[in-house]
mmCIF file of C-alpha atoms in Angstrom:
data_model
loop_
_atom_site.group_PDB
_atom_site.id
_atom_site.type_symbol
_atom_site.label_atom_id
_atom_site.label_comp_id
_atom_site.label_asym_id
_atom_site.label_seq_id
_atom_site.Cartn_x
_atom_site.Cartn_y
_atom_site.Cartn_z
ATOM 1 C CA MET X 694 146.350 119.028 161.605
ATOM 2 C CA SER X 695 147.649 121.642 164.062
ATOM 3 C CA ASP X 696 145.268 124.377 165.173
ATOM 4 C CA LEU X 697 148.195 126.797 165.438
ATOM 5 C CA VAL X 698 147.834 129.340 162.654
ATOM 6 C CA ILE X 699 150.834 131.456 163.742
ATOM 7 C CA GLN X 700 154.020 130.061 165.297
ATOM 8 C CA VAL X 701 156.819 132.460 166.248
ATOM 9 C CA ASP X 702 159.900 130.830 167.751
ATOM 10 C CA ASP X 703 162.821 132.938 169.011
ATOM 11 C CA LEU X 704 162.359 135.663 166.380
ATOM 12 C CA VAL X 705 165.273 138.074 166.090
ATOM 13 C CA LYS X 706 165.468 141.094 163.804
ATOM 14 C CA THR X 707 168.549 143.309 163.780
ATOM 15 C CA TYR X 708 168.929 146.385 161.623
ATOM 16 C CA ARG X 709 172.369 147.061 160.172
ATOM 17 C CA LYS X 710 173.277 150.229 162.096
ATOM 18 C CA ALA X 711 171.247 149.601 165.251
ATOM 19 C CA ALA X 712 173.062 149.072 168.541
ATOM 20 C CA VAL X 713 170.487 146.548 169.789
ATOM 21 C CA PRO X 714 168.040 144.227 167.993
ATOM 22 C CA ALA X 715 164.579 145.614 167.226
ATOM 23 C CA VAL X 716 163.235 142.161 168.157
ATOM 24 C CA ALA X 717 165.343 140.068 170.499
ATOM 25 C CA GLY X 718 164.028 136.508 170.754
ATOM 26 C CA VAL X 719 160.232 136.842 170.620
ATOM 27 C CA SER X 720 158.139 133.656 170.816
ATOM 28 C CA PHE X 721 154.362 133.160 170.825
ATOM 29 C CA VAL X 722 151.624 131.126 169.139
ATOM 30 C CA VAL X 723 148.166 132.024 167.859
ATOM 31 C CA ARG X 724 145.406 129.444 167.475
ATOM 32 C CA SER X 725 143.013 129.285 164.562
ATOM 33 C CA GLY X 726 139.985 131.536 165.030
ATOM 34 C CA GLU X 727 141.495 133.483 167.922
ATOM 35 C CA PHE X 728 141.489 137.211 168.444
ATOM 36 C CA PHE X 729 145.130 137.926 169.358
ATOM 37 C CA ALA X 730 146.472 141.319 170.431
ATOM 38 C CA LEU X 731 150.134 142.335 170.318
ATOM 39 C CA LEU X 732 150.717 145.316 172.611
ATOM 40 C CA GLY X 733 153.706 147.437 173.509
ATOM 41 C CA PRO X 734 154.983 151.017 173.675
ATOM 42 C CA ASN X 735 156.478 152.829 170.704
ATOM 43 C CA GLY X 736 159.791 151.233 169.775
ATOM 44 C CA ALA X 737 158.940 147.936 171.459
ATOM 45 C CA GLY X 738 159.177 145.916 168.235
ATOM 46 C CA LYS X 739 155.490 145.573 167.307
ATOM 47 C CA THR X 740 155.792 146.962 163.794
ATOM 48 C CA THR X 741 158.915 144.910 163.116
ATOM 49 C CA THR X 742 157.194 141.741 164.330
ATOM 50 C CA ILE X 743 154.065 142.246 162.230
ATOM 51 C CA SER X 744 156.240 143.145 159.216
ATOM 52 C CA VAL X 745 158.030 139.790 159.518
ATOM 53 C CA LEU X 746 154.723 137.949 159.919
ATOM 54 C CA THR X 747 153.374 139.551 156.755
ATOM 55 C CA THR X 748 156.616 138.886 154.797
ATOM 56 C CA THR X 749 157.567 142.546 154.272
ATOM 57 C CA LEU X 750 160.696 142.038 156.408
ATOM 58 C CA VAL X 751 163.063 139.061 156.519
ATOM 59 C CA PRO X 752 163.986 137.875 160.026
ATOM 60 C CA THR X 753 167.608 137.836 161.139
ATOM 61 C CA ALA X 754 167.104 134.606 163.085
ATOM 62 C CA GLY X 755 164.375 132.361 164.428
ATOM 63 C CA SER X 756 161.441 130.540 162.891
ATOM 64 C CA VAL X 757 158.101 132.051 161.868
ATOM 65 C CA ARG X 758 155.212 130.131 160.306
ATOM 66 C CA VAL X 759 151.867 131.597 159.260
ATOM 67 C CA ALA X 760 148.983 129.415 158.072
ATOM 68 C CA GLY X 761 151.363 126.446 157.951
ATOM 69 C CA HIS X 762 154.001 128.146 155.784
ATOM 70 C CA ASP X 763 157.442 129.525 156.557
ATOM 71 C CA VAL X 764 157.505 133.296 156.027
ATOM 72 C CA VAL X 765 160.894 133.155 154.302
ATOM 73 C CA ARG X 766 160.761 129.972 152.208
ATOM 74 C CA ASP X 767 157.038 130.185 151.385
ATOM 75 C CA ALA X 768 156.443 133.948 151.420
ATOM 76 C CA ALA X 769 154.083 133.867 148.419
ATOM 77 C CA GLU X 770 151.899 131.207 150.065
ATOM 78 C CA VAL X 771 151.760 133.242 153.277
ATOM 79 C CA ARG X 772 150.622 136.324 151.349
ATOM 80 C CA ARG X 773 147.827 134.361 149.687
ATOM 81 C CA ARG X 774 146.489 133.329 153.093
ATOM 82 C CA VAL X 775 146.525 136.633 154.969
ATOM 83 C CA GLY X 776 144.747 139.957 154.791
ATOM 84 C CA ILE X 777 146.372 143.163 156.007
ATOM 85 C CA ILE X 778 144.973 146.490 157.172
ATOM 86 C CA PHE X 779 147.965 148.808 157.339
ATOM 87 C CA GLN X 780 148.292 151.634 159.843
ATOM 88 C CA GLN X 781 148.416 154.127 156.981
ATOM 89 C CA PRO X 782 145.600 154.067 154.377
ATOM 90 C CA SER X 783 146.517 152.277 151.156
ATOM 91 C CA LEU X 784 143.605 153.130 148.880
ATOM 92 C CA ASP X 785 143.811 154.877 145.518
ATOM 93 C CA LEU X 786 141.815 158.063 146.064
ATOM 94 C CA ASN X 787 141.296 158.534 142.313
ATOM 95 C CA LEU X 788 139.273 155.319 142.021
ATOM 96 C CA THR X 789 135.888 154.336 143.385
ATOM 97 C CA GLY X 790 135.659 151.931 146.270
ATOM 98 C CA GLU X 791 134.675 149.075 143.973
ATOM 99 C CA GLN X 792 137.519 149.817 141.571
ATOM 100 C CA ASN X 793 139.989 149.544 144.471
ATOM 101 C CA VAL X 794 138.455 146.204 145.399
ATOM 102 C CA ARG X 795 138.441 145.004 141.784
ATOM 103 C CA LEU X 796 142.138 145.803 141.373
ATOM 104 C CA HIS X 797 142.863 143.748 144.496
ATOM 105 C CA ALA X 798 140.821 140.830 143.155
ATOM 106 C CA ILE X 799 142.668 140.883 139.832
ATOM 107 C CA LEU X 800 146.111 141.089 141.478
ATOM 108 C CA TYR X 801 145.253 138.139 143.738
ATOM 109 C CA GLY X 802 144.037 136.111 140.773
ATOM 110 C CA LEU X 803 140.519 135.976 142.182
ATOM 111 C CA ALA X 804 138.908 137.303 139.024
ATOM 112 C CA PRO X 805 139.880 138.089 135.421
ATOM 113 C CA TYR X 806 140.420 141.638 134.258
ATOM 114 C CA ARG X 807 137.208 143.328 133.179
ATOM 115 C CA PRO X 808 136.771 147.044 132.346
ATOM 116 C CA SER X 809 133.585 147.460 134.372
ATOM 117 C CA TYR X 810 131.855 146.103 137.462
ATOM 118 C CA ARG X 811 128.928 144.758 135.442
ATOM 119 C CA ALA X 812 131.313 142.752 133.269
ATOM 120 C CA MET X 813 132.853 141.022 136.302
ATOM 121 C CA PRO X 814 131.899 137.407 137.117
ATOM 122 C CA VAL X 815 128.752 136.855 139.172
ATOM 123 C CA SER X 816 130.808 135.262 141.958
ATOM 124 C CA TYR X 817 132.853 138.452 142.370
ATOM 125 C CA ARG X 818 129.798 140.721 142.361
ATOM 126 C CA THR X 819 128.017 138.497 144.879
ATOM 127 C CA THR X 820 130.977 138.426 147.264
ATOM 128 C CA VAL X 821 131.553 142.188 147.062
ATOM 129 C CA GLY X 822 127.871 142.884 147.584
ATOM 130 C CA GLN X 823 127.644 140.602 150.625
ATOM 131 C CA LEU X 824 130.759 142.043 152.256
ATOM 132 C CA ALA X 825 129.693 145.619 151.518
ATOM 133 C CA GLU X 826 126.342 145.029 153.204
ATOM 134 C CA LEU X 827 127.987 143.260 156.146
ATOM 135 C CA LEU X 828 130.326 146.224 156.688
ATOM 136 C CA GLY X 829 127.619 148.811 156.187
ATOM 137 C CA ILE X 830 129.068 150.443 153.065
ATOM 138 C CA GLY X 831 126.722 149.047 150.429
ATOM 139 C CA GLY X 832 125.558 152.545 149.507
ATOM 140 C CA ALA X 833 129.090 153.932 149.199
ATOM 141 C CA ILE X 834 130.970 151.185 147.378
ATOM 142 C CA PHE X 835 130.670 152.945 143.992
ATOM 143 C CA SER X 836 131.568 156.405 145.318
ATOM 144 C CA PRO X 837 135.006 157.963 144.709
ATOM 145 C CA VAL X 838 137.253 157.104 147.649
ATOM 146 C CA ARG X 839 138.202 160.750 148.151
ATOM 147 C CA THR X 840 134.569 161.504 149.098
ATOM 148 C CA LEU X 841 134.392 158.857 151.847
ATOM 149 C CA SER X 842 134.835 159.480 155.565
ATOM 150 C CA GLY X 843 137.760 157.982 157.475
ATOM 151 C CA GLY X 844 135.526 155.263 158.897
ATOM 152 C CA MET X 845 134.163 154.367 155.458
ATOM 153 C CA LYS X 846 137.694 154.149 154.045
ATOM 154 C CA ARG X 847 138.707 151.772 156.837
ATOM 155 C CA LYS X 848 135.684 149.571 156.178
ATOM 156 C CA LEU X 849 136.556 149.545 152.481
ATOM 157 C CA GLU X 850 140.086 148.385 153.328
ATOM 158 C CA ILE X 851 138.625 145.609 155.476
ATOM 159 C CA LEU X 852 136.317 144.550 152.627
ATOM 160 C CA ARG X 853 139.273 144.453 150.260
ATOM 161 C CA SER X 854 141.376 142.408 152.696
ATOM 162 C CA LEU X 855 138.567 139.886 153.257
ATOM 163 C CA LEU X 856 137.826 139.336 149.571
ATOM 164 C CA HIS X 857 140.147 136.341 149.250
ATOM 165 C CA ARG X 858 138.883 134.716 152.489
ATOM 166 C CA PRO X 859 142.154 135.050 154.459
ATOM 167 C CA GLU X 860 142.963 132.665 157.274
ATOM 168 C CA VAL X 861 144.521 135.521 159.245
ATOM 169 C CA LEU X 862 143.531 139.189 159.217
ATOM 170 C CA PHE X 863 146.340 141.483 160.396
ATOM 171 C CA LEU X 864 145.161 144.818 161.812
ATOM 172 C CA ASP X 865 147.949 147.330 162.418
ATOM 173 C CA GLU X 866 146.426 150.236 164.386
ATOM 174 C CA PRO X 867 143.192 149.897 162.355
ATOM 175 C CA THR X 868 141.300 152.702 164.101
ATOM 176 C CA ALA X 869 144.093 155.287 164.288
ATOM 177 C CA GLY X 870 142.660 158.695 163.462
ATOM 178 C CA LEU X 871 139.011 157.619 163.629
ATOM 179 C CA ASP X 872 136.458 159.375 165.815
ATOM 180 C CA PRO X 873 134.926 157.379 168.737
ATOM 181 C CA VAL X 874 131.698 156.555 166.876
ATOM 182 C CA SER X 875 133.558 155.287 163.803
ATOM 183 C CA ARG X 876 135.885 153.230 166.020
ATOM 184 C CA ARG X 877 132.931 151.621 167.789
ATOM 185 C CA ASP X 878 131.101 150.864 164.550
ATOM 186 C CA LEU X 879 134.233 149.437 162.929
ATOM 187 C CA TRP X 880 134.781 147.028 165.816
ATOM 188 C CA THR X 881 131.143 145.977 165.749
ATOM 189 C CA TYR X 882 131.597 144.900 162.127
ATOM 190 C CA LEU X 883 135.002 143.313 162.754
ATOM 191 C CA ARG X 884 133.625 141.129 165.537
ATOM 192 C CA GLN X 885 130.698 140.154 163.321
ATOM 193 C CA VAL X 886 133.079 139.219 160.500
ATOM 194 C CA GLN X 887 135.171 137.107 162.862
ATOM 195 C CA ARG X 888 132.130 135.280 164.231
ATOM 196 C CA GLU X 889 130.718 134.529 160.800
ATOM 197 C CA SER X 890 133.947 133.650 158.985
ATOM 198 C CA GLY X 891 136.100 132.167 161.750
ATOM 199 C CA THR X 892 138.998 134.323 160.596
ATOM 200 C CA THR X 893 141.918 134.671 162.994
ATOM 201 C CA VAL X 894 142.413 138.333 163.937
ATOM 202 C CA PHE X 895 145.881 139.662 164.827
ATOM 203 C CA LEU X 896 145.758 143.191 166.237
ATOM 204 C CA THR X 897 148.289 145.828 167.204
ATOM 205 C CA THR X 898 146.824 148.914 168.875
ATOM 206 C CA HIS X 899 147.457 151.703 171.351
ATOM 207 C CA TYR X 900 143.764 151.739 172.310
ATOM 208 C CA LEU X 901 143.805 149.271 175.191
ATOM 209 C CA GLU X 902 140.022 148.945 175.317
ATOM 210 C CA GLU X 903 140.158 147.394 171.829
ATOM 211 C CA ALA X 904 142.224 144.530 173.222
ATOM 212 C CA GLU X 905 139.884 143.884 176.182
ATOM 213 C CA HIS X 906 137.915 141.397 174.046
ATOM 214 C CA ALA X 907 140.984 139.515 172.792
ATOM 215 C CA ASP X 908 141.358 135.807 173.528
ATOM 216 C CA GLN X 909 145.089 136.248 174.111
ATOM 217 C CA VAL X 910 147.331 139.251 174.661
ATOM 218 C CA CYS X 911 151.095 139.434 174.220
ATOM 219 C CA VAL X 912 152.954 142.462 175.580
ATOM 220 C CA ILE X 913 156.414 143.213 174.241
ATOM 221 C CA ALA X 914 158.936 145.791 175.401
ATOM 222 C CA ARG X 915 162.515 146.396 174.317
ATOM 223 C CA GLY X 916 162.122 143.727 171.662
ATOM 224 C CA ARG X 917 161.093 140.857 173.925
ATOM 225 C CA VAL X 918 157.936 139.341 175.402
ATOM 226 C CA VAL X 919 157.329 140.602 178.931
ATOM 227 C CA ALA X 920 153.815 139.246 179.559
ATOM 228 C CA GLU X 921 151.198 137.092 177.845
ATOM 229 C CA GLY X 922 147.842 135.552 178.624
ATOM 230 C CA SER X 923 144.147 136.372 178.471
ATOM 231 C CA PRO X 924 143.121 139.937 179.397
ATOM 232 C CA SER X 925 141.518 138.712 182.630
ATOM 233 C CA ALA X 926 144.582 136.663 183.581
ATOM 234 C CA LEU X 927 146.933 139.567 182.947
ATOM 235 C CA THR X 928 144.714 141.931 184.883
ATOM 236 C CA GLN X 929 144.442 139.679 187.911
ATOM 237 C CA ARG X 930 148.059 138.495 187.933
ATOM 238 C CA LEU X 931 149.778 141.789 187.236
ATOM 239 C CA VAL X 932 147.482 144.237 188.948
ATOM 240 C CA GLY X 933 145.336 142.175 191.284
ATOM 241 C CA ARG X 934 143.698 145.137 192.940
ATOM 242 C CA SER X 935 140.626 147.281 192.953
ATOM 243 C CA THR X 936 140.243 150.793 194.262
ATOM 244 C CA VAL X 937 137.393 152.677 195.836
ATOM 245 C CA VAL X 938 137.246 156.433 196.342
ATOM 246 C CA LEU X 939 135.401 157.471 199.513
ATOM 247 C CA ASP X 940 134.360 160.878 200.766
ATOM 248 C CA GLY X 941 132.013 162.213 203.397
ATOM 249 C CA PRO X 942 130.763 165.353 205.135
ATOM 250 C CA ASP X 943 133.150 164.793 208.039
ATOM 251 C CA ARG X 944 136.495 163.949 206.482
ATOM 252 C CA THR X 945 138.279 163.807 209.818
ATOM 253 C CA ALA X 946 135.882 161.168 211.085
ATOM 254 C CA LEU X 947 136.160 159.270 207.813
ATOM 255 C CA ALA X 948 139.969 159.297 207.985
ATOM 256 C CA GLN X 949 139.818 157.930 211.534
ATOM 257 C CA ALA X 950 137.335 155.216 210.500
ATOM 258 C CA LEU X 951 139.575 154.114 207.628
ATOM 259 C CA GLU X 952 142.589 153.978 209.921
ATOM 260 C CA ALA X 953 140.641 152.001 212.523
ATOM 261 C CA CYS X 954 139.639 149.291 210.018
ATOM 262 C CA GLY X 955 143.182 148.950 208.650
ATOM 263 C CA ALA X 956 142.425 150.262 205.151
ATOM 264 C CA VAL X 957 145.306 150.934 202.766
ATOM 265 C CA VAL X 958 144.796 154.565 201.743
ATOM 266 C CA THR X 959 146.971 155.947 198.940
ATOM 267 C CA GLY X 960 145.595 159.461 198.677
ATOM 268 C CA GLY X 961 142.940 161.931 199.655
ATOM 269 C CA PRO X 962 140.691 163.445 200.483
ATOM 270 C CA PRO X 963 138.685 162.109 198.769
ATOM 271 C CA PHE X 964 140.301 158.919 200.082
ATOM 272 C CA GLU X 965 141.511 156.277 197.629
ATOM 273 C CA VAL X 966 141.465 152.844 199.223
ATOM 274 C CA VAL X 967 143.393 150.030 197.508
ATOM 275 C CA GLY X 968 142.983 146.276 197.840
ATOM 276 C CA ASP X 969 141.520 143.274 196.085
ATOM 277 C CA ALA X 970 137.766 143.170 195.540
ATOM 278 C CA ALA X 971 137.091 141.404 198.845
ATOM 279 C CA GLU X 972 139.235 143.897 200.788
ATOM 280 C CA VAL X 973 137.505 146.879 199.217
ATOM 281 C CA GLN X 974 134.112 145.429 200.118
ATOM 282 C CA ARG X 975 135.300 144.815 203.701
ATOM 283 C CA VAL X 976 136.408 148.433 204.079
ATOM 284 C CA ILE X 977 133.144 149.827 202.731
ATOM 285 C CA SER X 978 131.187 147.634 205.156
ATOM 286 C CA ALA X 979 133.420 148.555 208.124
ATOM 287 C CA VAL X 980 133.253 152.338 207.702
ATOM 288 C CA ASP X 981 130.458 153.522 210.018
ATOM 289 C CA VAL X 982 130.371 157.242 209.195
ATOM 290 C CA PRO X 983 128.154 158.974 206.621
ATOM 291 C CA LEU X 984 129.483 158.858 203.058
ATOM 292 C CA SER X 985 128.816 161.306 200.236
ATOM 293 C CA LEU X 986 130.866 159.490 197.581
ATOM 294 C CA VAL X 987 131.557 155.826 196.848
ATOM 295 C CA ARG X 988 133.228 155.288 193.471
ATOM 296 C CA THR X 989 134.757 151.894 192.715
ATOM 297 C CA HIS X 990 137.275 151.054 190.032
ATOM 298 C CA VAL X 991 138.055 147.463 189.061
ATOM 299 C CA ALA X 992 141.458 146.919 187.474
ATOM 300 C CA THR X 993 141.405 146.801 183.670
ATOM 301 C CA LEU X 994 143.739 145.563 180.965
ATOM 302 C CA GLU X 995 144.962 149.148 180.630
ATOM 303 C CA ASP X 996 145.963 149.135 184.323
ATOM 304 C CA ALA X 997 147.801 145.866 183.831
ATOM 305 C CA TYR X 998 149.519 147.145 180.706
ATOM 306 C CA LEU X 999 150.684 150.316 182.439
ATOM 307 C CA ASP X 1000 152.038 148.246 185.332
ATOM 308 C CA ILE X 1001 153.960 145.990 182.949
ATOM 309 C CA VAL X 1002 155.358 148.785 180.814
ATOM 310 C CA GLY X 1003 156.165 150.874 183.870
ATOM 311 C CA ALA X 1004 158.139 148.025 185.413
ATOM 312 C CA GLU X 1005 160.083 147.594 182.180
ATOM 313 C CA ARG X 1006 160.915 151.289 182.050
ATOM 314 C CA ASP X 1007 162.108 151.180 185.662
ATOM 315 C CA ALA X 1008 164.311 148.195 184.828
ATOM 316 C CA GLU X 1009 165.726 149.973 181.784
ATOM 317 C CA ARG X 1010 166.554 153.083 183.846
ATOM 318 C CA ALA X 1011 168.245 150.910 186.460
ATOM 319 C CA GLU X 1012 170.350 149.214 183.797
ATOM 320 C CA VAL X 1013 171.402 152.561 182.356
ATOM 321 C CA ALA X 1014 172.322 153.846 185.812
ATOM 322 C CA VAL X 1015 174.457 150.783 186.555
ATOM 323 C CA GLY X 1016 176.072 150.940 183.124
#
């Protein structure tokens, strides 16, 4: 049995009145149990891609399989095997948290209709209770949704999406609009859920730090894949540099010392020295004047992403100019 839970091969999606395809030949794979992040600027094709994967859009061309099923021919089977956290909240504010979850369970055929929580099967109540405790909302599950905070509502949506034990959990901008503390707490619970259940997590986000822990990252721009790999591989291959900011009481002497040791200085004062980690360390060791500031910065996934997207924008401008 293949360990590939998502297989996207030359996916194309064209909208009727659009001049160019929203997705123009995207291909990637996701392995079972992975944390996979799909990144890209607005208009890159992320939403279109995830909509095809979750069967809410039909592809124009290409092949897409999720959990072993074709998203067009076996759409119902795909839906049974995935959970989705949409970018926009999808809870009924007039119901309690548990009533929202119960409706989901009934629609998915996980439990029979019952008019109250206490009348529901023991298996349902046990599962809901365990997930509520895991996500830290055990005390709020019976509260009206309208009274819950944004973070609590997101956790409730995650509980609902996990109820049927999905093979893949799709997260479309799951922390949009949440405060930093709620974002951190939500990711703590999501990582715990993934570890304990082995669920494959498929994320789209504009918060690059959320993708730092991904197993694989795929960056798309203008409807096509422009980079893919682990966060560390992308960072090293596409940025490959560190920076250190140096300053001192005698800036003239410091500037002369940096020039004498052949440092690549991109700005200052304070002086920003660029190079790989070994080069930065060499410069720091070679400078023999007093320093008042040494601040290092190791390239991150965000740096790599900005490099990739920036290069694509430059290429697009060049194409427009030639055209």
